[in-house]
Amino acid sequence: TKTKEGVVQSVTSVAEKTKEQANMVSDAMVASVNTVASKTVEEAENIVVTTGIVRKEDLVHPSPAEHGAPEDQPAEATEEVEGSRD
């Protein structure tokens, strides 16, 4: 019985550590993706301003309050289903 309890405790401990590590990796990946996305937008802005497509003062930057986390924002349908319009 003690051996069985020890095995269960060890498995539970390993599972918890694995979960913690997966969360850390996930957080790091999200931060990296956000950094890359931000830099991509900055460079795209530089290109359109440099080529004269858009004036720098015409660029709109959302405030942090307007830009919540994806899970905070409601999901929206991006395409209509055929036959759904009456």
CSV table of N, CA, C and O in Angstrom, one decimal:
chain,number,residue,atom,x,y,z
A,1,THR,N,0.8,-1.2,0.0
A,1,THR,CA,0.0,0.0,0.0
A,1,THR,C,0.9,1.3,0.0
A,1,THR,O,0.6,2.2,-0.7
A,2,LYS,N,1.9,1.3,0.8
A,2,LYS,CA,2.8,2.4,0.9
A,2,LYS,C,3.5,2.6,-0.5
A,2,LYS,O,3.7,3.8,-0.9
A,3,THR,N,3.9,1.5,-1.1
A,3,THR,CA,4.6,1.6,-2.4
A,3,THR,C,3.6,2.2,-3.5
A,3,THR,O,4.0,3.1,-4.2
A,4,LYS,N,2.4,1.8,-3.4
A,4,LYS,CA,1.3,2.3,-4.4
A,4,LYS,C,1.1,3.8,-4.1
A,4,LYS,O,1.1,4.6,-5.1
A,5,GLU,N,1.0,4.2,-2.9
A,5,GLU,CA,0.8,5.6,-2.5
A,5,GLU,C,2.0,6.4,-3.0
A,5,GLU,O,1.9,7.5,-3.5
A,6,GLY,N,3.2,5.9,-2.8
A,6,GLY,CA,4.5,6.6,-3.3
A,6,GLY,C,4.5,6.7,-4.8
A,6,GLY,O,4.9,7.8,-5.3
A,7,VAL,N,4.1,5.7,-5.5
A,7,VAL,CA,4.0,5.8,-7.0
A,7,VAL,C,3.0,6.8,-7.4
A,7,VAL,O,3.3,7.7,-8.3
A,8,VAL,N,1.8,6.8,-6.8
A,8,VAL,CA,0.8,7.8,-7.1
A,8,VAL,C,1.3,9.2,-6.9
A,8,VAL,O,1.1,10.1,-7.7
A,9,GLN,N,1.9,9.4,-5.7
A,9,GLN,CA,2.4,10.7,-5.4
A,9,GLN,C,3.5,11.1,-6.3
A,9,GLN,O,3.6,12.3,-6.8
A,10,SER,N,4.4,10.2,-6.8
A,10,SER,CA,5.5,10.6,-7.7
A,10,SER,C,4.9,10.9,-9.1
A,10,SER,O,5.3,11.9,-9.7
A,11,VAL,N,3.9,10.1,-9.5
A,11,VAL,CA,3.3,10.4,-10.8
A,11,VAL,C,2.6,11.8,-10.8
A,11,VAL,O,2.7,12.6,-11.7
A,12,THR,N,1.9,12.0,-9.7
A,12,THR,CA,1.2,13.3,-9.6
A,12,THR,C,2.2,14.5,-9.6
A,12,THR,O,2.0,15.5,-10.2
A,13,SER,N,3.3,14.3,-8.9
A,13,SER,CA,4.3,15.3,-8.8
A,13,SER,C,4.9,15.6,-10.2
A,13,SER,O,5.1,16.7,-10.6
A,14,VAL,N,5.2,14.5,-10.9
A,14,VAL,CA,5.8,14.7,-12.3
A,14,VAL,C,4.8,15.3,-13.2
A,14,VAL,O,5.1,16.2,-14.0
A,15,ALA,N,3.5,14.9,-13.1
A,15,ALA,CA,2.5,15.5,-13.9
A,15,ALA,C,2.3,17.0,-13.6
A,15,ALA,O,2.2,17.8,-14.6
A,16,GLU,N,2.4,17.4,-12.4
A,16,GLU,CA,2.3,18.8,-12.0
A,16,GLU,C,3.5,19.6,-12.5
A,16,GLU,O,3.3,20.7,-13.1
A,17,LYS,N,4.7,19.1,-12.4
A,17,LYS,CA,5.9,19.7,-12.9
A,17,LYS,C,5.8,19.9,-14.4
A,17,LYS,O,6.2,20.9,-15.0
A,18,THR,N,5.3,18.8,-15.1
A,18,THR,CA,5.2,18.9,-16.6
A,18,THR,C,4.2,19.9,-17.0
A,18,THR,O,4.4,20.7,-17.9
A,19,LYS,N,3.1,20.1,-16.3
A,19,LYS,CA,2.1,21.1,-16.5
A,19,LYS,C,2.7,22.5,-16.3
A,19,LYS,O,2.5,23.4,-17.1
A,20,GLU,N,3.5,22.7,-15.3
A,20,GLU,CA,4.1,24.0,-15.0
A,20,GLU,C,5.1,24.3,-16.1
A,20,GLU,O,5.1,25.5,-16.6
A,21,GLN,N,5.9,23.4,-16.6
A,21,GLN,CA,6.8,23.6,-17.7
A,21,GLN,C,6.1,23.9,-19.0
A,21,GLN,O,6.5,24.8,-19.7
A,22,ALA,N,5.0,23.2,-19.2
A,22,ALA,CA,4.2,23.5,-20.4
A,22,ALA,C,3.6,24.9,-20.4
A,22,ALA,O,3.7,25.6,-21.4
A,23,ASN,N,3.2,25.3,-19.3
A,23,ASN,CA,2.6,26.7,-19.1
A,23,ASN,C,3.7,27.7,-19.3
A,23,ASN,O,3.5,28.7,-20.0
A,24,MET,N,4.9,27.5,-18.8
A,24,MET,CA,6.0,28.4,-19.0
A,24,MET,C,6.4,28.5,-20.5
A,24,MET,O,6.6,29.6,-21.0
A,25,VAL,N,6.5,27.4,-21.2
A,25,VAL,CA,6.8,27.4,-22.6
A,25,VAL,C,5.7,28.1,-23.4
A,25,VAL,O,6.0,28.9,-24.3
A,26,SER,N,4.5,27.8,-23.0
A,26,SER,CA,3.3,28.5,-23.7
A,26,SER,C,3.4,30.0,-23.5
A,26,SER,O,3.2,30.7,-24.5
A,27,ASP,N,3.6,30.5,-22.3
A,27,ASP,CA,3.8,31.9,-22.0
A,27,ASP,C,4.9,32.5,-22.8
A,27,ASP,O,4.7,33.6,-23.4
A,28,ALA,N,6.0,31.8,-22.9
A,28,ALA,CA,7.2,32.3,-23.7
A,28,ALA,C,6.8,32.4,-25.2
A,28,ALA,O,7.2,33.4,-25.9
A,29,MET,N,6.1,31.4,-25.7
A,29,MET,CA,5.7,31.4,-27.1
A,29,MET,C,4.8,32.5,-27.4
A,29,MET,O,5.0,33.2,-28.4
A,30,VAL,N,3.8,32.8,-26.5
A,30,VAL,CA,2.9,33.9,-26.8
A,30,VAL,C,3.6,35.2,-26.8
A,30,VAL,O,3.4,36.0,-27.6
A,31,ALA,N,4.5,35.4,-25.8
A,31,ALA,CA,5.3,36.6,-25.8
A,31,ALA,C,6.1,36.8,-27.0
A,31,ALA,O,6.2,37.9,-27.6
A,32,SER,N,6.7,35.7,-27.5
A,32,SER,CA,7.5,35.8,-28.7
A,32,SER,C,6.7,36.1,-30.0
A,32,SER,O,7.1,37.0,-30.8
A,33,VAL,N,5.6,35.5,-30.1
A,33,VAL,CA,4.7,35.7,-31.2
A,33,VAL,C,4.2,37.2,-31.2
A,33,VAL,O,4.1,37.9,-32.2
A,34,ASN,N,3.8,37.7,-30.0
A,34,ASN,CA,3.4,39.1,-29.9
A,34,ASN,C,4.5,40.0,-30.3
A,34,ASN,O,4.2,41.1,-30.9
A,35,THR,N,5.7,39.7,-29.9
A,35,THR,CA,6.9,40.6,-30.3
A,35,THR,C,7.0,40.6,-31.8
A,35,THR,O,7.2,41.7,-32.4
A,36,VAL,N,7.0,39.4,-32.4
A,36,VAL,CA,7.2,39.3,-33.8
A,36,VAL,C,6.0,40.1,-34.6
A,36,VAL,O,6.3,40.8,-35.5
A,37,ALA,N,4.8,39.9,-34.1
A,37,ALA,CA,3.7,40.6,-34.7
A,37,ALA,C,3.8,42.1,-34.6
A,37,ALA,O,3.6,42.8,-35.6
A,38,SER,N,4.2,42.6,-33.4
A,38,SER,CA,4.4,44.0,-33.2
A,38,SER,C,5.5,44.6,-34.2
A,38,SER,O,5.3,45.6,-34.8
A,39,LYS,N,6.6,43.9,-34.3
A,39,LYS,CA,7.7,44.3,-35.2
A,39,LYS,C,7.2,44.3,-36.6
A,39,LYS,O,7.6,45.2,-37.4
A,40,THR,N,6.4,43.3,-37.0
A,40,THR,CA,5.9,43.2,-38.4
A,40,THR,C,5.0,44.4,-38.7
A,40,THR,O,5.2,45.0,-39.7
A,41,VAL,N,4.2,44.7,-37.7
A,41,VAL,CA,3.3,45.9,-38.0
A,41,VAL,C,4.1,47.2,-38.1
A,41,VAL,O,3.9,48.0,-38.9
A,42,GLU,N,5.1,47.3,-37.2
A,42,GLU,CA,6.0,48.5,-37.3
A,42,GLU,C,6.7,48.6,-38.6
A,42,GLU,O,6.7,49.7,-39.2
A,43,GLU,N,7.2,47.5,-39.1
A,43,GLU,CA,7.9,47.5,-40.4
A,43,GLU,C,6.9,47.8,-41.5
A,43,GLU,O,7.3,48.5,-42.5
A,44,ALA,N,5.7,47.2,-41.5
A,44,ALA,CA,4.7,47.5,-42.5
A,44,ALA,C,4.4,49.0,-42.5
A,44,ALA,O,4.2,49.6,-43.6
A,45,GLU,N,4.2,49.6,-41.3
A,45,GLU,CA,4.0,51.0,-41.2
A,45,GLU,C,5.1,51.8,-41.9
A,45,GLU,O,4.9,52.8,-42.6
A,46,ASN,N,6.3,51.4,-41.6
A,46,ASN,CA,7.5,52.1,-42.1
A,46,ASN,C,7.5,52.0,-43.7
A,46,ASN,O,7.8,53.0,-44.4
A,47,ILE,N,7.1,50.9,-44.2
A,47,ILE,CA,7.1,50.7,-45.7
A,47,ILE,C,6.0,51.6,-46.3
A,47,ILE,O,6.3,52.3,-47.3
A,48,VAL,N,4.8,51.6,-45.7
A,48,VAL,CA,3.7,52.4,-46.3
A,48,VAL,C,4.0,53.9,-46.2
A,48,VAL,O,3.6,54.7,-47.1
A,49,VAL,N,4.7,54.3,-45.1
A,49,VAL,CA,5.0,55.7,-44.9
A,49,VAL,C,6.1,56.1,-45.9
A,49,VAL,O,6.1,57.1,-46.6
A,50,THR,N,7.2,55.2,-46.0
A,50,THR,CA,8.3,55.5,-46.9
A,50,THR,C,7.9,55.6,-48.3
A,50,THR,O,8.4,56.4,-49.1
A,51,THR,N,7.0,54.7,-48.7
A,51,THR,CA,6.6,54.7,-50.1
A,51,THR,C,5.5,55.8,-50.4
A,51,THR,O,5.2,56.0,-51.6
A,52,GLY,N,5.0,56.4,-49.4
A,52,GLY,CA,4.1,57.5,-49.6
A,52,GLY,C,2.6,57.1,-49.7
A,52,GLY,O,1.8,57.9,-50.1
A,53,ILE,N,2.4,55.8,-49.5
A,53,ILE,CA,1.0,55.3,-49.5
A,53,ILE,C,0.1,56.0,-48.4
A,53,ILE,O,-1.0,56.3,-48.6
A,54,VAL,N,0.7,56.1,-47.2
A,54,VAL,CA,0.0,56.7,-46.1
A,54,VAL,C,1.0,57.7,-45.4
A,54,VAL,O,2.2,57.5,-45.4
A,55,ARG,N,0.4,58.8,-44.9
A,55,ARG,CA,1.2,59.7,-44.1
A,55,ARG,C,1.3,59.2,-42.7
A,55,ARG,O,0.4,58.6,-42.2
A,56,LYS,N,2.5,59.5,-42.1
A,56,LYS,CA,2.7,59.0,-40.7
A,56,LYS,C,1.6,59.4,-39.8
A,56,LYS,O,1.2,58.7,-38.9
A,57,GLU,N,1.2,60.7,-39.9
A,57,GLU,CA,0.2,61.2,-39.0
A,57,GLU,C,-1.2,60.6,-39.2
A,57,GLU,O,-2.1,60.7,-38.4
A,58,ASP,N,-1.4,59.9,-40.3
A,58,ASP,CA,-2.7,59.2,-40.6
A,58,ASP,C,-2.7,57.8,-40.0
A,58,ASP,O,-3.8,57.2,-40.0
A,59,LEU,N,-1.6,57.3,-39.5
A,59,LEU,CA,-1.6,56.0,-38.9
A,59,LEU,C,-2.4,56.0,-37.6
A,59,LEU,O,-2.2,56.9,-36.8
A,60,VAL,N,-3.2,55.0,-37.3
A,60,VAL,CA,-4.0,55.0,-36.1
A,60,VAL,C,-3.4,53.8,-35.2
A,60,VAL,O,-3.3,52.7,-35.7
A,61,HIS,N,-3.1,54.1,-34.0
A,61,HIS,CA,-2.6,53.1,-33.1
A,61,HIS,C,-3.6,53.0,-32.0
A,61,HIS,O,-3.9,53.9,-31.2
A,62,PRO,N,-4.2,51.7,-31.8
A,62,PRO,CA,-5.2,51.5,-30.8
A,62,PRO,C,-4.5,51.7,-29.4
A,62,PRO,O,-3.4,51.3,-29.2
A,63,SER,N,-5.3,52.2,-28.4
A,63,SER,CA,-4.8,52.3,-27.1
A,63,SER,C,-4.8,50.9,-26.5
A,63,SER,O,-5.6,50.0,-26.9
A,64,PRO,N,-4.0,50.6,-25.5
A,64,PRO,CA,-3.9,49.3,-24.8
A,64,PRO,C,-5.3,48.9,-24.3
A,64,PRO,O,-5.6,47.7,-24.3
A,65,ALA,N,-6.1,49.8,-23.8
A,65,ALA,CA,-7.4,49.5,-23.3
A,65,ALA,C,-8.4,49.0,-24.4
A,65,ALA,O,-9.2,48.2,-24.1
A,66,GLU,N,-8.2,49.4,-25.6
A,66,GLU,CA,-9.0,49.0,-26.7
A,66,GLU,C,-8.6,47.6,-27.3
A,66,GLU,O,-9.3,46.9,-28.0
A,67,HIS,N,-7.4,47.2,-26.9
A,67,HIS,CA,-6.8,46.0,-27.4
A,67,HIS,C,-6.6,44.9,-26.3
A,67,HIS,O,-5.6,44.7,-25.8
A,68,GLY,N,-7.8,44.3,-26.0
A,68,GLY,CA,-7.8,43.3,-24.9
A,68,GLY,C,-7.2,42.0,-25.4
A,68,GLY,O,-6.9,41.8,-26.6
A,69,ALA,N,-7.1,41.0,-24.5
A,69,ALA,CA,-6.6,39.7,-24.8
A,69,ALA,C,-7.7,39.0,-25.7
A,69,ALA,O,-8.9,39.3,-25.5
A,70,PRO,N,-7.3,38.1,-26.6
A,70,PRO,CA,-8.3,37.4,-27.4
A,70,PRO,C,-9.4,36.7,-26.6
A,70,PRO,O,-10.5,36.8,-27.0
A,71,GLU,N,-9.1,36.2,-25.5
A,71,GLU,CA,-10.1,35.5,-24.7
A,71,GLU,C,-11.1,36.5,-24.1
A,71,GLU,O,-12.2,36.1,-23.7
A,72,ASP,N,-10.7,37.8,-24.0
A,72,ASP,CA,-11.6,38.8,-23.5
A,72,ASP,C,-12.6,39.4,-24.6
A,72,ASP,O,-13.5,40.1,-24.3
A,73,GLN,N,-12.3,39.1,-25.8
A,73,GLN,CA,-13.1,39.6,-26.9
A,73,GLN,C,-14.0,38.5,-27.4
A,73,GLN,O,-13.7,37.4,-27.5
A,74,PRO,N,-15.3,38.9,-27.8
A,74,PRO,CA,-16.2,37.9,-28.3
A,74,PRO,C,-15.8,37.5,-29.7
A,74,PRO,O,-15.2,38.2,-30.5
A,75,ALA,N,-16.0,36.2,-30.0
A,75,ALA,CA,-15.7,35.7,-31.3
A,75,ALA,C,-16.8,36.2,-32.3
A,75,ALA,O,-17.9,36.3,-32.0
A,76,GLU,N,-16.3,36.5,-33.5
A,76,GLU,CA,-17.2,37.0,-34.5
A,76,GLU,C,-17.1,36.1,-35.7
A,76,GLU,O,-16.1,35.6,-36.0
A,77,ALA,N,-18.2,35.9,-36.4
A,77,ALA,CA,-18.2,35.1,-37.6
A,77,ALA,C,-17.6,35.9,-38.7
A,77,ALA,O,-17.8,37.1,-38.8
A,78,THR,N,-16.7,35.2,-39.5
A,78,THR,CA,-16.0,36.0,-40.5
A,78,THR,C,-16.6,35.7,-41.9
A,78,THR,O,-16.2,36.3,-42.9
A,79,GLU,N,-17.5,34.7,-42.0
A,79,GLU,CA,-18.1,34.5,-43.3
A,79,GLU,C,-19.5,34.1,-43.2
A,79,GLU,O,-19.9,33.5,-42.1
A,80,GLU,N,-20.3,34.3,-44.2
A,80,GLU,CA,-21.7,34.0,-44.1
A,80,GLU,C,-21.9,32.6,-44.6
A,80,GLU,O,-21.2,32.1,-45.5
A,81,VAL,N,-22.8,31.9,-44.0
A,81,VAL,CA,-23.2,30.5,-44.5
A,81,VAL,C,-24.1,30.7,-45.6
A,81,VAL,O,-25.1,31.5,-45.5
A,82,GLU,N,-23.9,30.0,-46.7
A,82,GLU,CA,-24.8,30.1,-47.9
A,82,GLU,C,-26.2,29.7,-47.5
A,82,GLU,O,-26.5,28.8,-46.8
A,83,GLY,N,-27.1,30.6,-47.9
A,83,GLY,CA,-28.5,30.3,-47.6
A,83,GLY,C,-29.0,30.9,-46.2
A,83,GLY,O,-30.1,30.7,-45.8
A,84,SER,N,-28.1,31.5,-45.5
A,84,SER,CA,-28.4,32.1,-44.2
A,84,SER,C,-29.1,33.4,-44.3
A,84,SER,O,-29.7,33.9,-43.3
A,85,ARG,N,-29.0,34.1,-45.4
A,85,ARG,CA,-29.7,35.4,-45.6
A,85,ARG,C,-31.1,35.1,-46.1
A,85,ARG,O,-31.3,34.3,-47.0
A,86,ASP,N,-32.1,35.8,-45.6
A,86,ASP,CA,-33.5,35.7,-46.1
A,86,ASP,C,-33.9,36.8,-46.9
A,86,ASP,O,-33.6,37.9,-46.7
